């Protein structure tokens, strides 16, 4: 009976955390992509690294939902023909969900990229190469972009570049409904632990 209570308690903690912090991305691949791009910016181009931007990351996760399940082709990702980029009618809703002001996204850049293959860590390396050796390098090399958000799933990456100006900083105005909220995560874990104690 004691073992059953133990596993029920663990299940409750897992369910609570998963409910409030769903993950559709591989954080290791996201970090690797940003690190590789920063290495390129600092060592090759000679400009400052991009810091991590929570608001841009939240938007990247939302944009990523439009690409999940989409096959890589010669017309997707960095191969998209200029002027034929995908439009997002849900954009205003995503901005609201991420607690952003629309004005704070005007000067940002949304850069989707698709890399065939099943290994996201290897795909991150290829994606960073593609970003830095394609038409997108114009933005990667631009010093006006000072931070970034990354999301990934399946074969897709979405990189959002943000500026430090109010028209492109993706500054959140309140608590965003995205993952990576450490305080709330701790609260949920503690609630789970209390429930776990009651079950025992």
Backbone as JSON, one array per atom type, in Angstrom:
{
  "sequence": "XXXXXXXXXXXXXXXXXXXXXXXXXXXXXXXXXXXXXXXXXXXXXXXXXXXXXXXXXXXXXXXXXXXXXXXXXXXXXXXXXXXXXXXXXXXXXXXXXXXXXXXXXXXXXXXXXXXXXXXXXXXXXXXXXXXXXXXXXXXXXXXXXXXXXXXXXXXXXXXXXXXXXXXXXXXXXXXXXXXXXXXXXXXXXXXXXXXXXXXX",
  "N": [[0.83, -1.2, 0.0], [1.99, 1.21, 0.74], [3.83, 1.65, -1.32], [2.12, 2.1, -3.47], [0.9, 4.53, -2.73], [3.13, 6.15, -2.84], [3.78, 6.15, -5.6], [1.45, 7.27, -6.62], [1.63, 9.81, -5.54], [3.96, 10.77, -6.84], [3.0, 10.74, -9.43], [1.01, 12.71, -9.29], [2.57, 15.02, -8.86], [4.0, 15.07, -11.26], [1.91, 15.37, -13.14], [0.77, 17.84, -12.39], [2.94, 19.57, -12.84], [3.39, 19.14, -15.57], [0.97, 20.02, -16.61], [0.95, 22.79, -16.16], [3.31, 23.56, -17.32], [3.73, 22.84, -20.19], [5.76, 21.26, -22.64], [6.9, 21.75, -25.84], [9.2, 21.74, -27.08], [12.72, 21.12, -27.58], [14.82, 21.85, -25.18], [17.59, 21.62, -24.95], [18.47, 21.57, -27.61], [17.58, 24.08, -28.39], [19.14, 25.78, -26.78], [21.65, 25.06, -27.73], [21.51, 25.92, -30.39], [21.27, 28.73, -30.06], [23.67, 29.21, -28.71], [25.54, 28.44, -30.68], [25.0, 30.31, -32.7], [25.67, 32.62, -31.31], [28.38, 32.19, -30.93], [29.25, 32.39, -33.55], [28.56, 35.09, -34.05], [30.21, 36.47, -32.2], [32.84, 35.5, -32.64], [33.28, 35.32, -35.4], [31.94, 37.44, -36.77], [32.41, 39.49, -35.0], [30.8, 40.89, -33.2], [28.5, 41.61, -30.47], [27.13, 39.0, -28.35], [23.89, 37.43, -28.5], [21.45, 37.86, -26.05], [19.25, 35.79, -24.03], [15.79, 35.98, -24.57], [12.82, 36.16, -22.99], [10.19, 36.9, -23.76], [10.41, 36.84, -26.56], [11.01, 34.15, -26.83], [8.61, 32.99, -25.99], [6.91, 33.86, -28.06], [8.17, 32.57, -30.17], [7.59, 29.93, -29.59], [4.84, 29.96, -30.04], [4.68, 30.62, -32.79], [5.93, 28.38, -33.77], [3.99, 26.41, -33.62], [2.62, 26.6, -36.0], [4.22, 25.34, -37.81], [4.7, 22.78, -36.98], [4.64, 19.4, -37.85], [4.79, 19.98, -40.51], [6.28, 19.22, -43.56], [9.76, 19.32, -44.53], [10.79, 21.25, -47.26], [12.05, 22.47, -50.43], [11.16, 25.01, -50.35], [10.68, 25.93, -47.84], [11.49, 27.24, -44.56], [14.78, 28.61, -44.43], [14.92, 28.57, -47.13], [12.74, 29.81, -48.15], [11.2, 31.83, -50.55], [11.84, 35.25, -50.88], [9.28, 37.52, -50.02], [7.34, 35.64, -50.12], [6.85, 34.71, -47.62], [5.32, 32.97, -44.9], [2.19, 34.05, -43.64], [0.67, 35.02, -40.52], [-2.32, 34.74, -39.22], [-3.06, 34.39, -36.59], [-1.42, 35.92, -35.1], [-1.99, 38.36, -33.52], [-3.36, 37.18, -31.35], [-1.37, 35.52, -30.3], [0.48, 37.43, -29.46], [-0.97, 38.62, -27.42], [-1.34, 36.42, -25.67], [1.29, 35.95, -24.91], [1.72, 38.15, -23.4], [2.61, 40.59, -24.52], [3.14, 43.84, -25.94], [1.89, 44.85, -29.05], [3.39, 46.74, -30.39], [5.93, 46.27, -29.44], [6.97, 44.31, -30.97], [7.39, 45.04, -33.55], [9.89, 45.66, -34.82], [11.25, 43.3, -34.69], [12.54, 40.12, -35.87], [11.26, 37.23, -37.36], [12.35, 34.07, -37.84], [11.96, 31.19, -39.35], [13.16, 27.81, -39.62], [13.92, 24.77, -41.23], [15.19, 21.55, -40.79], [15.99, 18.55, -42.18], [15.88, 15.29, -40.66], [16.29, 13.31, -37.64], [17.64, 13.82, -35.29], [17.73, 16.22, -33.02], [19.83, 17.63, -31.8], [21.94, 17.46, -33.63], [20.59, 18.63, -35.74], [20.36, 21.2, -34.79], [22.94, 22.2, -35.08], [23.18, 22.21, -37.86], [21.1, 23.95, -38.45], [22.04, 26.34, -37.29], [24.21, 26.82, -38.95], [22.86, 27.19, -41.38], [21.33, 29.48, -40.78], [23.37, 31.35, -40.53], [24.58, 31.39, -43.0], [22.93, 32.12, -45.08], [20.2, 33.94, -46.61], [19.21, 34.88, -44.24], [21.37, 35.63, -42.74], [21.81, 38.3, -42.92], [20.29, 39.42, -40.91], [21.25, 38.08, -38.65], [23.82, 39.09, -38.53], [23.46, 41.7, -37.85], [23.9, 44.41, -35.71], [21.83, 45.65, -34.4], [20.13, 43.83, -33.37], [19.79, 42.37, -30.31], [18.98, 40.41, -28.57], [17.37, 37.17, -28.3], [14.87, 34.66, -29.01], [14.19, 31.17, -28.97], [12.64, 28.3, -30.35], [11.83, 24.84, -30.81], [10.78, 21.93, -32.58], [10.21, 18.64, -33.74], [11.42, 18.73, -36.97], [11.79, 21.4, -37.06], [12.85, 24.75, -36.38], [12.35, 27.85, -34.75], [13.54, 31.02, -34.76], [13.59, 34.03, -33.13], [14.54, 37.29, -33.44], [15.33, 40.05, -31.41], [15.33, 43.56, -30.64], [16.9, 46.21, -28.67], [15.26, 48.31, -28.41], [12.08, 49.89, -27.73], [10.34, 49.27, -29.74], [10.91, 46.78, -30.61], [11.7, 44.99, -28.66], [10.34, 42.9, -27.46], [9.32, 42.98, -24.89], [7.79, 41.79, -22.03], [4.63, 42.48, -20.56], [3.41, 41.48, -18.37], [2.74, 38.49, -16.44], [3.63, 35.85, -18.43], [2.06, 33.28, -20.4], [3.78, 31.07, -20.76], [6.33, 28.53, -20.82], [9.13, 28.06, -18.56], [9.01, 29.59, -16.12], [10.31, 30.09, -13.32], [9.57, 30.62, -10.56], [6.79, 30.08, -10.39], [6.9, 27.46, -11.21], [8.25, 26.32, -9.05], [6.34, 26.7, -7.06], [4.25, 25.07, -7.98], [5.52, 22.59, -7.85], [5.91, 22.44, -5.09], [3.26, 22.4, -4.19], [2.54, 19.97, -5.25], [4.21, 18.34, -3.72], [3.05, 18.68, -1.21], [0.53, 17.54, -1.64], [1.44, 14.99, -2.13], [2.42, 14.34, 0.41], [0.02, 14.26, 1.84], [-1.24, 12.13, 0.61], [0.37, 10.03, 1.45]],
  "CA": [[0.0, 0.0, 0.0], [2.9, 2.35, 0.81], [4.39, 1.89, -2.66], [1.06, 2.67, -4.3], [0.78, 5.94, -2.36], [4.34, 6.81, -3.34], [3.66, 6.35, -7.04], [0.35, 8.22, -6.84], [2.18, 11.13, -5.23], [4.84, 11.17, -7.93], [2.15, 11.0, -10.6], [0.38, 14.01, -9.08], [3.58, 16.05, -9.1], [4.28, 15.09, -12.7], [0.75, 15.9, -13.85], [0.67, 19.27, -12.09], [4.01, 20.29, -13.52], [3.16, 19.03, -17.01], [-0.2, 20.82, -16.98], [1.27, 24.21, -16.15], [4.51, 23.83, -18.08], [3.87, 21.92, -21.31], [6.96, 21.52, -23.44], [6.84, 21.25, -27.21], [10.5, 22.01, -27.67], [13.9, 20.51, -27.0], [15.58, 22.97, -24.63], [19.0, 21.44, -25.25], [18.68, 22.0, -29.0], [17.39, 25.53, -28.43], [20.34, 26.4, -26.2], [22.77, 24.82, -28.63], [21.36, 26.81, -31.55], [21.61, 30.09, -29.66], [25.11, 29.25, -28.42], [26.28, 28.4, -31.95], [24.82, 31.61, -33.36], [26.46, 33.59, -30.55], [29.8, 31.94, -31.24], [29.45, 32.99, -34.88], [28.5, 36.56, -33.93], [31.34, 37.03, -31.45], [34.15, 35.09, -33.14], [33.42, 35.53, -36.85], [31.5, 38.78, -37.15], [33.0, 40.45, -34.08], [29.77, 41.69, -32.52], [28.1, 41.03, -29.18], [26.25, 37.84, -28.34], [22.46, 37.65, -28.24], [20.98, 37.33, -24.78], [18.0, 35.07, -24.13], [14.65, 36.88, -24.41], [11.67, 35.34, -22.62], [9.05, 37.26, -24.6], [10.67, 36.32, -27.91], [10.9, 32.69, -26.74], [7.19, 32.68, -25.95], [6.38, 34.03, -29.42], [8.75, 31.51, -31.01], [6.8, 28.72, -29.33], [3.54, 30.11, -30.71], [4.91, 30.52, -34.24], [6.32, 26.99, -34.05], [2.78, 25.57, -33.79], [2.2, 26.65, -37.4], [5.12, 24.52, -38.62], [4.75, 21.4, -36.49], [4.04, 18.45, -38.77], [5.01, 20.4, -41.89], [7.49, 18.61, -44.13], [10.8, 20.2, -45.08], [10.86, 21.27, -48.72], [12.97, 23.49, -50.93], [10.53, 26.34, -50.27], [10.39, 26.23, -46.45], [12.65, 27.66, -43.77], [15.64, 29.63, -45.04], [14.77, 28.5, -48.59], [11.55, 30.54, -48.55], [11.45, 32.93, -51.48], [11.47, 36.54, -50.3], [7.97, 37.97, -50.47], [6.39, 34.54, -50.02], [6.87, 34.23, -46.26], [4.01, 32.63, -44.38], [1.54, 35.05, -42.79], [0.11, 34.4, -39.33], [-3.52, 35.45, -38.76], [-3.17, 34.24, -35.13], [-0.37, 36.75, -34.49], [-2.48, 39.19, -32.4], [-3.67, 36.32, -30.2], [-0.11, 35.09, -29.72], [1.04, 38.58, -28.76], [-1.75, 38.77, -26.19], [-1.03, 35.29, -24.8], [2.65, 36.12, -24.41], [1.73, 39.38, -22.61], [3.44, 41.57, -25.21], [2.48, 44.91, -26.69], [2.16, 44.65, -30.48], [4.45, 47.68, -30.78], [7.25, 45.76, -29.04], [7.39, 43.25, -31.9], [7.46, 45.59, -34.92], [11.23, 45.63, -35.42], [11.86, 41.98, -34.54], [12.56, 39.25, -37.05], [10.86, 35.84, -37.13], [13.11, 33.28, -38.81], [11.77, 29.73, -39.27], [14.17, 27.01, -40.32], [13.63, 23.35, -41.2], [16.35, 20.7, -41.06], [15.6, 17.13, -42.2], [16.61, 14.42, -39.75], [15.6, 13.05, -36.38], [18.48, 14.19, -34.16], [17.61, 17.67, -32.87], [21.11, 18.25, -31.47], [22.64, 17.63, -34.9], [19.82, 19.58, -36.52], [20.66, 22.55, -34.28], [24.2, 22.61, -35.7], [22.88, 22.52, -39.26], [20.26, 25.15, -38.47], [22.88, 27.51, -37.03], [24.96, 27.06, -40.19], [21.93, 27.74, -42.36], [21.0, 30.85, -40.39], [24.52, 32.24, -40.69], [25.1, 31.32, -44.37], [21.79, 32.24, -46.0], [19.65, 35.3, -46.62], [18.96, 35.28, -42.85], [22.59, 36.15, -42.12], [21.67, 39.76, -42.88], [19.75, 39.76, -39.59], [22.16, 37.54, -37.64], [25.01, 39.94, -38.49], [23.06, 43.08, -37.57], [24.1, 44.74, -34.29], [20.62, 46.18, -33.75], [19.49, 42.72, -32.67], [20.58, 42.18, -29.09], [18.5, 39.24, -27.84], [16.66, 36.22, -29.17], [14.1, 33.55, -28.47], [14.27, 30.0, -29.85], [11.77, 27.15, -30.07], [12.06, 23.78, -31.78], [10.02, 20.68, -32.48], [10.39, 17.83, -34.95], [12.52, 19.22, -37.8], [11.64, 22.85, -37.17], [13.32, 25.74, -35.41], [11.93, 29.23, -34.96], [14.42, 31.97, -34.1], [13.09, 35.4, -33.17], [15.55, 38.27, -33.04], [14.74, 41.24, -30.81], [16.21, 44.71, -30.46], [16.79, 46.75, -27.31], [14.35, 49.45, -28.47], [10.71, 49.53, -27.34], [9.61, 48.81, -30.93], [11.35, 45.44, -31.02], [12.36, 44.29, -27.54], [9.49, 41.79, -26.99], [9.23, 43.12, -23.44], [6.51, 41.31, -21.52], [3.97, 43.45, -19.68], [2.87, 40.76, -17.23], [3.11, 37.08, -16.41], [3.32, 35.19, -19.7], [1.59, 31.9, -20.34], [4.79, 30.25, -21.41], [7.14, 27.78, -19.88], [10.3, 28.74, -18.01], [8.67, 30.56, -15.09], [10.87, 29.34, -12.21], [8.86, 30.77, -9.31], [5.55, 29.33, -10.47], [7.27, 26.05, -11.27], [8.56, 25.89, -7.69], [5.07, 26.64, -6.33], [3.53, 23.87, -8.42], [6.23, 21.44, -7.29], [5.64, 22.39, -3.66], [1.89, 21.93, -4.03], [2.59, 18.53, -5.52], [4.82, 17.67, -2.57], [2.06, 18.68, -0.13], [-0.44, 16.49, -1.97], [2.15, 13.74, -1.95], [2.46, 14.08, 1.85], [-1.32, 13.89, 2.27], [-1.52, 10.78, 0.11], [1.07, 9.11, 2.35]],
  "C": [[0.87, 1.26, 0.0], [3.48, 2.69, -0.55], [3.36, 2.55, -3.58], [0.89, 4.16, -4.01], [1.97, 6.74, -2.9], [4.21, 7.14, -4.82], [2.51, 7.31, -7.4], [0.84, 9.64, -6.59], [3.08, 11.63, -6.34], [4.05, 11.52, -9.18], [1.48, 12.37, -10.48], [1.35, 15.15, -9.35], [3.84, 16.2, -10.59], [3.14, 15.73, -13.48], [0.58, 17.39, -13.63], [1.71, 20.06, -12.86], [3.8, 20.27, -15.03], [1.99, 19.88, -17.47], [0.16, 22.3, -17.1], [2.47, 24.55, -17.02], [4.68, 22.85, -19.22], [5.08, 22.28, -22.14], [6.81, 20.91, -24.81], [8.21, 21.35, -27.86], [11.59, 21.24, -26.95], [14.8, 21.64, -26.51], [17.06, 22.85, -24.92], [19.33, 21.91, -26.66], [18.53, 23.51, -29.12], [18.62, 26.26, -27.92], [21.53, 26.25, -27.13], [22.71, 25.75, -29.84], [21.77, 28.23, -31.19], [23.1, 30.23, -29.36], [25.94, 29.27, -29.7], [26.18, 29.73, -32.71], [25.65, 32.67, -32.64], [27.96, 33.42, -30.79], [30.15, 32.55, -32.6], [29.51, 34.52, -34.78], [29.76, 37.12, -33.26], [32.69, 36.72, -32.09], [34.36, 35.37, -34.63], [33.09, 36.97, -37.23], [32.12, 39.85, -36.25], [32.01, 41.38, -33.43], [29.31, 40.95, -31.28], [27.15, 39.85, -29.36], [24.81, 38.27, -28.09], [22.11, 37.08, -26.87], [19.65, 36.61, -24.99], [16.85, 36.0, -23.78], [13.4, 36.04, -24.18], [10.45, 35.63, -23.49], [9.2, 36.73, -26.02], [10.57, 34.79, -27.92], [9.44, 32.25, -26.72], [6.57, 32.79, -27.34], [6.91, 32.95, -30.36], [7.98, 30.21, -30.82], [5.46, 28.78, -30.04], [3.69, 29.96, -32.22], [5.21, 29.08, -34.63], [5.1, 26.1, -34.28], [2.3, 25.56, -35.23], [3.05, 25.74, -38.29], [5.15, 23.06, -38.19], [4.0, 20.48, -37.44], [4.19, 18.81, -40.23], [6.32, 19.81, -42.41], [8.47, 19.66, -44.6], [10.77, 20.1, -46.61], [11.87, 22.34, -49.14], [12.37, 24.89, -50.89], [10.16, 26.7, -48.83], [11.66, 26.65, -45.74], [13.45, 28.73, -44.48], [15.54, 29.62, -46.56], [13.53, 29.25, -49.08], [11.91, 31.7, -49.46], [10.99, 34.23, -50.83], [10.16, 37.04, -50.9], [6.92, 36.88, -50.39], [6.39, 33.93, -48.62], [5.45, 33.96, -45.78], [3.48, 33.76, -43.5], [0.83, 34.33, -41.65], [-1.11, 35.17, -38.84], [-3.7, 35.38, -37.24], [-2.22, 35.17, -34.38], [-0.87, 37.63, -33.34], [-2.81, 38.37, -31.16], [-2.39, 35.86, -29.51], [0.53, 36.22, -28.91], [0.35, 38.76, -27.42], [-1.41, 37.66, -25.19], [0.35, 35.44, -24.16], [2.82, 37.41, -23.6], [2.68, 40.42, -23.2], [2.57, 42.69, -25.76], [2.86, 44.7, -28.16], [3.32, 45.53, -30.93], [5.85, 47.13, -30.46], [7.78, 44.68, -29.96], [7.65, 43.77, -33.3], [8.84, 45.42, -35.57], [11.95, 44.29, -35.24], [11.83, 41.22, -35.85], [12.2, 37.83, -36.64], [11.49, 35.0, -38.23], [12.88, 31.78, -38.59], [12.84, 29.0, -40.07], [13.81, 25.53, -40.16], [14.86, 22.56, -41.6], [15.9, 19.25, -41.05], [16.47, 16.31, -41.25], [15.9, 14.32, -38.43], [16.38, 13.49, -35.14], [18.49, 15.71, -34.02], [18.95, 18.33, -32.55], [21.96, 18.45, -32.73], [21.92, 18.64, -35.79], [20.11, 21.0, -36.09], [21.95, 23.07, -34.91], [23.97, 23.02, -37.16], [22.07, 23.8, -39.36], [21.1, 26.4, -38.23], [23.72, 27.86, -38.25], [24.06, 27.72, -41.23], [21.59, 29.2, -42.05], [22.14, 31.82, -40.71], [25.1, 32.25, -42.1], [23.97, 31.37, -45.4], [21.34, 33.69, -45.99], [19.38, 35.8, -45.2], [20.19, 35.85, -42.17], [22.58, 37.67, -42.05], [21.19, 40.2, -41.5], [20.69, 39.28, -38.48], [23.36, 38.46, -37.45], [24.71, 41.38, -38.07], [23.15, 43.37, -36.07], [22.85, 45.29, -33.62], [19.86, 45.08, -33.02], [20.37, 42.31, -31.49], [20.13, 40.98, -28.26], [17.7, 38.36, -28.77], [15.86, 35.23, -28.35], [14.12, 32.41, -29.47], [13.25, 28.97, -29.39], [12.02, 26.11, -31.15], [11.15, 22.59, -31.51], [10.17, 19.95, -33.81], [11.62, 18.33, -35.72], [12.61, 20.74, -37.84], [12.27, 23.62, -36.03], [12.66, 27.07, -35.76], [12.84, 30.1, -34.1], [13.79, 33.35, -34.24], [14.17, 36.32, -32.63], [14.85, 39.53, -32.54], [15.8, 42.34, -30.67], [16.16, 45.16, -29.0], [15.94, 48.02, -27.29], [12.93, 48.97, -28.17], [9.88, 49.02, -28.52], [10.05, 47.42, -31.39], [11.96, 44.62, -29.91], [11.58, 43.11, -26.99], [9.38, 41.79, -25.46], [7.85, 42.7, -22.97], [5.95, 42.31, -20.51], [3.39, 42.8, -18.44], [3.34, 39.33, -17.26], [2.69, 36.39, -17.69], [2.87, 33.77, -19.49], [2.53, 31.01, -21.12], [5.52, 29.45, -20.36], [8.29, 28.63, -19.4], [9.9, 29.86, -17.06], [9.08, 29.9, -13.78], [10.06, 29.43, -10.93], [7.59, 29.95, -9.32], [5.83, 27.84, -10.53], [7.55, 25.52, -9.87], [7.28, 25.76, -6.87], [4.32, 25.37, -6.68], [4.19, 22.62, -7.84], [5.95, 21.3, -5.81], [4.22, 21.94, -3.37], [1.82, 20.43, -4.25], [3.16, 17.78, -4.34], [3.84, 17.62, -1.4], [1.01, 17.6, -0.4], [0.17, 15.11, -1.76], [2.18, 13.35, -0.47], [1.09, 13.63, 2.36], [-1.67, 12.47, 1.82], [-0.87, 9.73, 1.0], [0.41, 9.07, 3.71]]
}
